[in-house]
Each structure stands twice: as structure tokens, then as C-alpha cells.
CSV table of N, CA and C in Angstrom, one decimal:
chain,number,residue,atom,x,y,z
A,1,UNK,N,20.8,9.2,4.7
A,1,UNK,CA,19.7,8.3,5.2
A,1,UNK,C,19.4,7.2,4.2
A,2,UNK,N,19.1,8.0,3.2
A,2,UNK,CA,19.4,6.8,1.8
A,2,UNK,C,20.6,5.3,2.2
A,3,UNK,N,21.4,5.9,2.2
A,3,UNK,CA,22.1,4.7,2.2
A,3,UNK,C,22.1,4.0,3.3
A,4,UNK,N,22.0,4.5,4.2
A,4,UNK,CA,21.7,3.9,5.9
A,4,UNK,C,20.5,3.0,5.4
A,5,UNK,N,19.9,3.4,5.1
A,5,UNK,CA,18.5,2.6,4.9
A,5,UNK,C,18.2,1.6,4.1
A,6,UNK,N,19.3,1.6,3.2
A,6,UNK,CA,19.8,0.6,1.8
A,6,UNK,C,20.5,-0.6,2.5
A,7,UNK,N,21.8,-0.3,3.4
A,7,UNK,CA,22.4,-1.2,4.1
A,7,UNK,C,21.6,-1.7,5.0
A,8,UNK,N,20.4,-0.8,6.1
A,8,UNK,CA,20.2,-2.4,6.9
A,8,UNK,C,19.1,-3.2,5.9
A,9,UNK,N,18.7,-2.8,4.8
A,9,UNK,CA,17.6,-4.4,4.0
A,9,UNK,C,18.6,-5.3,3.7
A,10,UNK,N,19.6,-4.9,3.0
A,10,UNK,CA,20.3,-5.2,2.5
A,10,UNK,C,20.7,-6.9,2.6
A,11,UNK,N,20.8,-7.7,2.0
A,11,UNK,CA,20.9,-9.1,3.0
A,11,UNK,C,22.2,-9.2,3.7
A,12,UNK,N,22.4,-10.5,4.1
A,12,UNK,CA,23.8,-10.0,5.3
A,12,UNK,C,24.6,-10.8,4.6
A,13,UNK,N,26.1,-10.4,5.0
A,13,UNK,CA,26.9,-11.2,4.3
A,13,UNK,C,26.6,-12.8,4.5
A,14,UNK,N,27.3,-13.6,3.5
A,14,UNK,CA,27.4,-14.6,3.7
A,14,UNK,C,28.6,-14.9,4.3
A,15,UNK,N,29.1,-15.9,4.8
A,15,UNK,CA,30.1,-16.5,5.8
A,15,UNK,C,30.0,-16.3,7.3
A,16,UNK,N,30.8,-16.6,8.0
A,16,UNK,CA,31.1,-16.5,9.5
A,16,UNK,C,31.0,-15.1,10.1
A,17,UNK,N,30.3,-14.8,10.9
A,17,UNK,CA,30.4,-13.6,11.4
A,17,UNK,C,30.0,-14.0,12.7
A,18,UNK,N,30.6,-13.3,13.8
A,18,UNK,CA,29.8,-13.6,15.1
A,18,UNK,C,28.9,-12.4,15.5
A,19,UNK,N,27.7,-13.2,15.9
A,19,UNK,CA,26.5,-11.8,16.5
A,19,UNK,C,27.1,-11.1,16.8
A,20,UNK,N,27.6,-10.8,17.9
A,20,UNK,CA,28.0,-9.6,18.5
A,20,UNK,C,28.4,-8.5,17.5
A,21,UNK,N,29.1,-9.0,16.3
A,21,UNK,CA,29.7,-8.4,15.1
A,21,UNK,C,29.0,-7.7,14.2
A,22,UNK,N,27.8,-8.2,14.5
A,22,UNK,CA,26.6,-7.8,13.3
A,22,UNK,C,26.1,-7.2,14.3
A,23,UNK,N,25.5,-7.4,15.8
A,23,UNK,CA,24.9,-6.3,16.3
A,23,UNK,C,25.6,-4.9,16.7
A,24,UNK,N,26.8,-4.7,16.6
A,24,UNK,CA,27.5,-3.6,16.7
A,24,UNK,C,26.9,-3.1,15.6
A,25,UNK,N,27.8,-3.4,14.0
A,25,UNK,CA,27.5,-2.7,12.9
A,25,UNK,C,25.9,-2.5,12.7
A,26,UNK,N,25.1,-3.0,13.4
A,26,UNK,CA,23.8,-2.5,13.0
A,26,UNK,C,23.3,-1.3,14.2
A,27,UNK,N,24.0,-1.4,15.3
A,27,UNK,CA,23.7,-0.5,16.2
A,27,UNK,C,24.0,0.7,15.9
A,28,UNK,N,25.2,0.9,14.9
A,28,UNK,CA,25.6,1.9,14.6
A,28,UNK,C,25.0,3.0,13.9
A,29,UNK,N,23.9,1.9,12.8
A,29,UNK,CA,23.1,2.4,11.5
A,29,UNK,C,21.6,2.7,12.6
A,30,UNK,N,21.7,2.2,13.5
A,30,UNK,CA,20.2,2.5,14.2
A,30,UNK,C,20.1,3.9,14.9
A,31,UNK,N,21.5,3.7,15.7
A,31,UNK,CA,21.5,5.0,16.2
A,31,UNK,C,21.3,6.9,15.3
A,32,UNK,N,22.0,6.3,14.4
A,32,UNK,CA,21.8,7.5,13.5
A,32,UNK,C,20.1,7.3,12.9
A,33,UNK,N,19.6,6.6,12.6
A,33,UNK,CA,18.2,6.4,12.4
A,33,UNK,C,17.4,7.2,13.2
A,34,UNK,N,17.5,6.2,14.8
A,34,UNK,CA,16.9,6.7,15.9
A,34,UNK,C,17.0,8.2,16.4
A,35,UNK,N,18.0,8.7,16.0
A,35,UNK,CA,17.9,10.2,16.3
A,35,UNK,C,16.8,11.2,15.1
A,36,UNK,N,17.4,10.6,13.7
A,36,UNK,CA,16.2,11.5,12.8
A,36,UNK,C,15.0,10.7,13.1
A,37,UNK,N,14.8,9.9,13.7
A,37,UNK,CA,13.1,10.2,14.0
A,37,UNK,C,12.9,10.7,15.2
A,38,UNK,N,13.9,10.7,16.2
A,38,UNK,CA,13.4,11.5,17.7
A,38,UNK,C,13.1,13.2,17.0
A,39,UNK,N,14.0,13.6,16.1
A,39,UNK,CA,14.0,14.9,15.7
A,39,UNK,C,12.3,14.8,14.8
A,40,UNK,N,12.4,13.9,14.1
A,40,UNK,CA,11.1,14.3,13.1
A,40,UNK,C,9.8,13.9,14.4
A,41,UNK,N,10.0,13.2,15.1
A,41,UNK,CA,8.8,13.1,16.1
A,41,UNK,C,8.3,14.5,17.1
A,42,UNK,N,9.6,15.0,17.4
A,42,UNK,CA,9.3,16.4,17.9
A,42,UNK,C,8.8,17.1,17.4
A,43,UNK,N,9.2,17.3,15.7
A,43,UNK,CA,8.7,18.5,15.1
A,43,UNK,C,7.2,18.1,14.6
A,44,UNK,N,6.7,16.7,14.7
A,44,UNK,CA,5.8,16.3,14.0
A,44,UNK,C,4.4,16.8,15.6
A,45,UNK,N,5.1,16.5,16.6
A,45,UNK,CA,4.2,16.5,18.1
A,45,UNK,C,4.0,18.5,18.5
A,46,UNK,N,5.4,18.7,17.8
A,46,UNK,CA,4.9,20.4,17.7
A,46,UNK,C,3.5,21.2,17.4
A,47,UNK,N,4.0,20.2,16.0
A,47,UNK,CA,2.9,20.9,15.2
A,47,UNK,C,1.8,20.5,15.5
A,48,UNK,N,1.4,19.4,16.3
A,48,UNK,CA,0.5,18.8,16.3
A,48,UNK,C,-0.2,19.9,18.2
A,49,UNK,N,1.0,20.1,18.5
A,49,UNK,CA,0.2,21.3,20.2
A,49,UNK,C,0.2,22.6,19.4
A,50,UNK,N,0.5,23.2,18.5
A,50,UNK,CA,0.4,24.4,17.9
A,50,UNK,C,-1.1,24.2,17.0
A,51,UNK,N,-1.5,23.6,16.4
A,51,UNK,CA,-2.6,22.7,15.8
A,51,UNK,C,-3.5,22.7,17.0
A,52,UNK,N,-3.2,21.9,18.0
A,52,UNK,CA,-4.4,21.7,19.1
A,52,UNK,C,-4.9,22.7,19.9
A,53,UNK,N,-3.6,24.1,19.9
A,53,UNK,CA,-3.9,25.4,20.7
A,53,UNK,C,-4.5,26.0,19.7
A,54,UNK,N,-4.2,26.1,18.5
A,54,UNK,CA,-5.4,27.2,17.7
A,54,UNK,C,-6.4,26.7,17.3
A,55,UNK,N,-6.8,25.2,17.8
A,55,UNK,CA,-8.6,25.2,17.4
A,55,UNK,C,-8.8,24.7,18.8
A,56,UNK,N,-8.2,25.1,19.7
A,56,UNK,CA,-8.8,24.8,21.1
A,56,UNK,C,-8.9,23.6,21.9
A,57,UNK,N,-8.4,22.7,20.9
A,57,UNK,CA,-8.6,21.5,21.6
A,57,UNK,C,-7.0,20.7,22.6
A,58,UNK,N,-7.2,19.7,22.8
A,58,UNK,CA,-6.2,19.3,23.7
A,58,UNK,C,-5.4,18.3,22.8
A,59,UNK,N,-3.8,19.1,22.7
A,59,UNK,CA,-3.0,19.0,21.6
A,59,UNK,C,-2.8,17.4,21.9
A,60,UNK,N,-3.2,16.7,20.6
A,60,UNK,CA,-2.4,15.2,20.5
A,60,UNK,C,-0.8,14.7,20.4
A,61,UNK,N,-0.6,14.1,20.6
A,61,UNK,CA,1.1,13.4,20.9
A,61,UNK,C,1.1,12.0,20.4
A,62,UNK,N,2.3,12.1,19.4
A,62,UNK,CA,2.7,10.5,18.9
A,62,UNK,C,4.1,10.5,19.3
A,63,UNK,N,4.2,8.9,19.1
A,63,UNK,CA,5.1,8.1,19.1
A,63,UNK,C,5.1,7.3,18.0
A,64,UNK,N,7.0,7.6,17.5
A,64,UNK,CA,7.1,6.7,16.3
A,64,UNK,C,8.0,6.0,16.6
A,65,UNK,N,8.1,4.5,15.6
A,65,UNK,CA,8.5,3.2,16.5
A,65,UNK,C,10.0,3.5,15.9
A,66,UNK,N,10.5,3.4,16.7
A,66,UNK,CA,12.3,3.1,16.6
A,66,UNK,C,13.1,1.8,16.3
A,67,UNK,N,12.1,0.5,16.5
A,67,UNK,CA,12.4,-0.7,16.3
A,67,UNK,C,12.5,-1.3,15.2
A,68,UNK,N,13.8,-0.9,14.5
A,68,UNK,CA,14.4,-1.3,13.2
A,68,UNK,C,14.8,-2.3,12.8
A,69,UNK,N,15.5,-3.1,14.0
A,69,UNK,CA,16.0,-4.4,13.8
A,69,UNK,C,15.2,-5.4,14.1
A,70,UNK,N,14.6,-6.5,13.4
A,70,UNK,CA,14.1,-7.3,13.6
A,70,UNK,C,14.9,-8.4,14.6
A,71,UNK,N,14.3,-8.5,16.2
A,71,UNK,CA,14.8,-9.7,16.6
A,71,UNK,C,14.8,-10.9,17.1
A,72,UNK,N,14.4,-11.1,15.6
A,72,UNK,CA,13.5,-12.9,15.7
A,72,UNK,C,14.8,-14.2,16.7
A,73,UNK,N,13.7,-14.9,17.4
A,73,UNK,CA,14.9,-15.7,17.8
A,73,UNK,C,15.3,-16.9,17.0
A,74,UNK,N,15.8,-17.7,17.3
A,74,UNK,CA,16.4,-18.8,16.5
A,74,UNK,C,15.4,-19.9,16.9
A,75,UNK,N,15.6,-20.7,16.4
A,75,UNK,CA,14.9,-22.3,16.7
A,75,UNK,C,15.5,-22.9,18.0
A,76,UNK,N,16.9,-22.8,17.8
A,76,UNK,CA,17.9,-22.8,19.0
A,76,UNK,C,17.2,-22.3,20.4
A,77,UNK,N,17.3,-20.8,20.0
A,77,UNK,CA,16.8,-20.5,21.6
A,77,UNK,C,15.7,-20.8,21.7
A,78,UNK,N,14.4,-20.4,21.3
A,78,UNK,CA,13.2,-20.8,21.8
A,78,UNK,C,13.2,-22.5,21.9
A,79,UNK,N,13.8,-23.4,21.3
A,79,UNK,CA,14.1,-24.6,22.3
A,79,UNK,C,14.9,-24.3,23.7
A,80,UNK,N,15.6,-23.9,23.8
A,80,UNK,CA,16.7,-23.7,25.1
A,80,UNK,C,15.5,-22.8,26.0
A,81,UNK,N,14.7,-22.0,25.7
A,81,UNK,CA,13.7,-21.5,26.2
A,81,UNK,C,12.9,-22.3,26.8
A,82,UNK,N,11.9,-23.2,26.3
A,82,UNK,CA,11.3,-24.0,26.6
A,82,UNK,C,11.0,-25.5,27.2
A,83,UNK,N,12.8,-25.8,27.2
A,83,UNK,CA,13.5,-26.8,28.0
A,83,UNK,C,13.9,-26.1,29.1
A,84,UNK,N,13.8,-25.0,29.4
A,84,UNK,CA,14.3,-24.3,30.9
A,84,UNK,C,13.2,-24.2,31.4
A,85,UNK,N,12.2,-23.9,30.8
A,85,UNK,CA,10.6,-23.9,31.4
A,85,UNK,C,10.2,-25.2,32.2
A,86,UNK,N,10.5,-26.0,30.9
A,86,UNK,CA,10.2,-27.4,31.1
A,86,UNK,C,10.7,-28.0,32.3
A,87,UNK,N,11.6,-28.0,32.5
A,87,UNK,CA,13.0,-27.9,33.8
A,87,UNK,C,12.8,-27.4,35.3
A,88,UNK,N,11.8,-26.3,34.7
A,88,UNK,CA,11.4,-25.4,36.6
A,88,UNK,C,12.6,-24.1,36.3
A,89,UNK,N,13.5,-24.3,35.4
A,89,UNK,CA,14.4,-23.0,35.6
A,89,UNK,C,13.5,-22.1,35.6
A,90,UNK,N,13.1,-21.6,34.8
A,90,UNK,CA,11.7,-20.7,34.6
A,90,UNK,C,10.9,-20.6,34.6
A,91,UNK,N,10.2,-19.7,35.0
A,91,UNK,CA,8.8,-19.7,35.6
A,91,UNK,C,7.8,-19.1,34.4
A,92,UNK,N,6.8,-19.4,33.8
A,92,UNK,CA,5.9,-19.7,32.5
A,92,UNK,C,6.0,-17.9,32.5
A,93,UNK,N,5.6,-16.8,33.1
A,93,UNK,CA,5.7,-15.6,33.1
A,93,UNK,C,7.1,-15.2,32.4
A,94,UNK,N,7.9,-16.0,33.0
A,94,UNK,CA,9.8,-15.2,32.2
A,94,UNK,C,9.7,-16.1,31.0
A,95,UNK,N,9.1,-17.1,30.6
A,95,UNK,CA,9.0,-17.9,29.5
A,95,UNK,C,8.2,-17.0,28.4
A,96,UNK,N,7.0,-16.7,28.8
A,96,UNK,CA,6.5,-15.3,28.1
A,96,UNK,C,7.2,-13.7,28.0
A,97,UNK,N,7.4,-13.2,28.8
A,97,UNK,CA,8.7,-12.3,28.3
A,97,UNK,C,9.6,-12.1,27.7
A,98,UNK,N,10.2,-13.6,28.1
A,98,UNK,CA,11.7,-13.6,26.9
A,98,UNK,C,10.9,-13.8,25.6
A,99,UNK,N,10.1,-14.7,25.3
A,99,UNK,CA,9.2,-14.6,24.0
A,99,UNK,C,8.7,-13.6,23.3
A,100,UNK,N,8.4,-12.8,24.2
A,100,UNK,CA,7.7,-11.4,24.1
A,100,UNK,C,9.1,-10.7,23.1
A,101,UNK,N,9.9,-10.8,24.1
A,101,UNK,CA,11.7,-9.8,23.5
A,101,UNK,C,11.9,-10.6,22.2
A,102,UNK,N,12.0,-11.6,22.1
A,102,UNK,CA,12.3,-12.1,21.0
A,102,UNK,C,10.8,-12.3,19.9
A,103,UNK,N,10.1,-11.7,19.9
A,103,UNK,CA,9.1,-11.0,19.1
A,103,UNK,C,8.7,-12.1,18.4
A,104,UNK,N,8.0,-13.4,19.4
A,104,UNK,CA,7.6,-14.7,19.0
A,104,UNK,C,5.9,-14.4,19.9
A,105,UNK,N,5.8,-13.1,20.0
A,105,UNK,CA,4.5,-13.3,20.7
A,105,UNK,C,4.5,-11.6,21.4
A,106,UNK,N,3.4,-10.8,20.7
A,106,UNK,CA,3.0,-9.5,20.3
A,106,UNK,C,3.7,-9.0,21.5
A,107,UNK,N,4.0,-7.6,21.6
A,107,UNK,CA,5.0,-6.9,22.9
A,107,UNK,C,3.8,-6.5,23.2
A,108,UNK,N,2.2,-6.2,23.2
A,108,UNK,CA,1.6,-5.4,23.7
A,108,UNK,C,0.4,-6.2,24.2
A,109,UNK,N,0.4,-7.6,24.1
A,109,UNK,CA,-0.2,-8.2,24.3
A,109,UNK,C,0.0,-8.8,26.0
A,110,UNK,N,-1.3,-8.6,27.0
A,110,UNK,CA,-0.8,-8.6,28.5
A,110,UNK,C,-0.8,-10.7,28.8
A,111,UNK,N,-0.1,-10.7,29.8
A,111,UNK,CA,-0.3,-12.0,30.1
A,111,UNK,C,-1.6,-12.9,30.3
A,112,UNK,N,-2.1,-12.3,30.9
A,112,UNK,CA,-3.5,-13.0,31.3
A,112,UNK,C,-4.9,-13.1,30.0
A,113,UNK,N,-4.2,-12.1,29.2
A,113,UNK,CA,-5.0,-12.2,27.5
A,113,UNK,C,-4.2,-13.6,27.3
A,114,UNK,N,-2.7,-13.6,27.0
A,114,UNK,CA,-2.5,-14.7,26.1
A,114,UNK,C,-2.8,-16.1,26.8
A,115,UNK,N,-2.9,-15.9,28.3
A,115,UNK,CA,-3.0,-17.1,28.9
A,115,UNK,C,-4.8,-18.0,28.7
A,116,UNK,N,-5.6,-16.5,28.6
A,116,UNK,CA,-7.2,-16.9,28.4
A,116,UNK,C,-7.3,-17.5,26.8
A,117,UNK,N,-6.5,-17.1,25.9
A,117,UNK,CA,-6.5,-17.6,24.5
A,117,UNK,C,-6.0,-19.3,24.0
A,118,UNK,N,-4.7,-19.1,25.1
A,118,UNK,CA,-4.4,-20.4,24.9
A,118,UNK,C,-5.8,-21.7,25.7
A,119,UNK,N,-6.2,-21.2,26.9
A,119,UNK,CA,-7.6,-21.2,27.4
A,119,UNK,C,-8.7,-22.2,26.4
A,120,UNK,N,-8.8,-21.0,25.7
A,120,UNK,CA,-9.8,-20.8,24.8
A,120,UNK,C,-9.8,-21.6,23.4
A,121,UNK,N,-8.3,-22.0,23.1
A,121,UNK,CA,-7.9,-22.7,22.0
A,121,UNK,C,-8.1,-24.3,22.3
A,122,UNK,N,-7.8,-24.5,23.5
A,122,UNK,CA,-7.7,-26.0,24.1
A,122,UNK,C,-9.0,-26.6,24.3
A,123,UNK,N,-9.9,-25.6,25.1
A,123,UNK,CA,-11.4,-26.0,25.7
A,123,UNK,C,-12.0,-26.5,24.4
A,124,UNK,N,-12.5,-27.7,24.4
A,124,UNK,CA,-13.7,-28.1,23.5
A,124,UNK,C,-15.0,-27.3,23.8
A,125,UNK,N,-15.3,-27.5,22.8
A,125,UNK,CA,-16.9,-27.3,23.1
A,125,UNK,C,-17.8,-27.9,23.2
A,126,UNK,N,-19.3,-27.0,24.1
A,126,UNK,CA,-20.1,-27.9,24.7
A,126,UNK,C,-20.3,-29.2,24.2
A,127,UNK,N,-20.8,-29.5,22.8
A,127,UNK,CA,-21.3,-30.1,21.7
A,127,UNK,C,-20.4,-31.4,21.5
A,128,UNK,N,-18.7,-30.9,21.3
A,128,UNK,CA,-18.3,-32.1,21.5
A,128,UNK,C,-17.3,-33.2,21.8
A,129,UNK,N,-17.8,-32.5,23.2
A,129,UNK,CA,-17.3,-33.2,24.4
A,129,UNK,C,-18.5,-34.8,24.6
């Protein structure tokens, strides 16, 4: 796990590589990841209904996050994003989702929040207008 965990900080090589190439090799290091936390999550949610049945209460349940790889997008796409919006290809809702995936705008944040904020950023106020 040590070393699994060493290689993905690790910086990336330098030279040519095509994505696809890098997301294989890192899919690889995830998966073995992702399984010792499914395992440590069960034994952790165990203990936690064996805990909740002997003081009577109604056992708690977590979730631990499996999202290892950072998948920020490029400059590239979020222009190619925004030029498709711009265009009519897209409709402002798939403009926020793909944004959402590409982790340029919180995953748990609902649409009609981000849309009241942007709202809320733009409106002047009373005073001066």
C-alpha cells in the first residue's frame, strides 16, 4: 500500500505519454486502493452496528471517498465546453455537469444553488444602483 501510495503523488513522467496511457496505469493503482477501503469501510461500519446495538441506539453508517485521482480539466476543455454552450450545442444544465465531472465546480452542490449564487454575485445592490 506504501508503495501504491508513493507512486500515485509521485509527479508524472516527463515526455509524451497519451492520456489513455496514464489513465490505465493509474486505474490500476486505484483499483487495488479502492478495494482496501471497501474492506476497511465494512469493518469500520461493523463496528460501528455492533457499537449502535449495544448502547441501543440506531447503528451509524459511513462512506469513505474512493476518489483518488484528481480530475481537473484542462484549459482546453473547459474552453471547448463553453464554446459549445455558447453555440446552443449544450444546454447550461450539461454545461454544469460536465463541470461538475471535471471538478471545476463542487459535485454536491445542486443546480438551482449554483444558479441563485451566480444570481446573487451579479445583482447590485439597493444602494448602488
Amino acid at each position: 500500500m506504501a508503495a501504491t501510495g508513493a507512486r500515485m503523488l509521485a509527479p508524472e513522467k516527463s515526455g509524451v505519454e497519451a492520456a489513455e496511457t496514464v489513465e490505465m496505469r493509474h486505474s490500476g493503482e486505484s483499483s487495488v486502493l479502492a478495494s482496501v477501503v471497501k474492506t476497511a469501510q465494512e469493518g469500520i461500519n461493523k463496528a460501528l452496528e455492533i457499537l449502535g446495538n449495544w448502547g441501543g441506539t440506531e447503528p451509524a453508517e459511513i462512506t469513505l471517498n474512493t476518489d483518488f485521482m484528481a480530475k481537473s480539466m484542462t484549459p482546453q476543455e473547459i474552453t471547448s465546453l463553453i464554446a459549445a454552450w455558447q453555440s446552443g450545442a449544450l444546454s447550461k444544465q450539461e454545461l454544469y455537469r460536465n463541470l461538475q465531472r471535471g471538478e471545476i465546480i463542487d459535485a454536491d452542490k445542486e443546480y438551482d444553488d449554483h444558479e441563485e449564487e451566480i444570481f446573487e454575485d451579479v445583482t447590485l445592490p439597493d444602494d448602488a444602483a
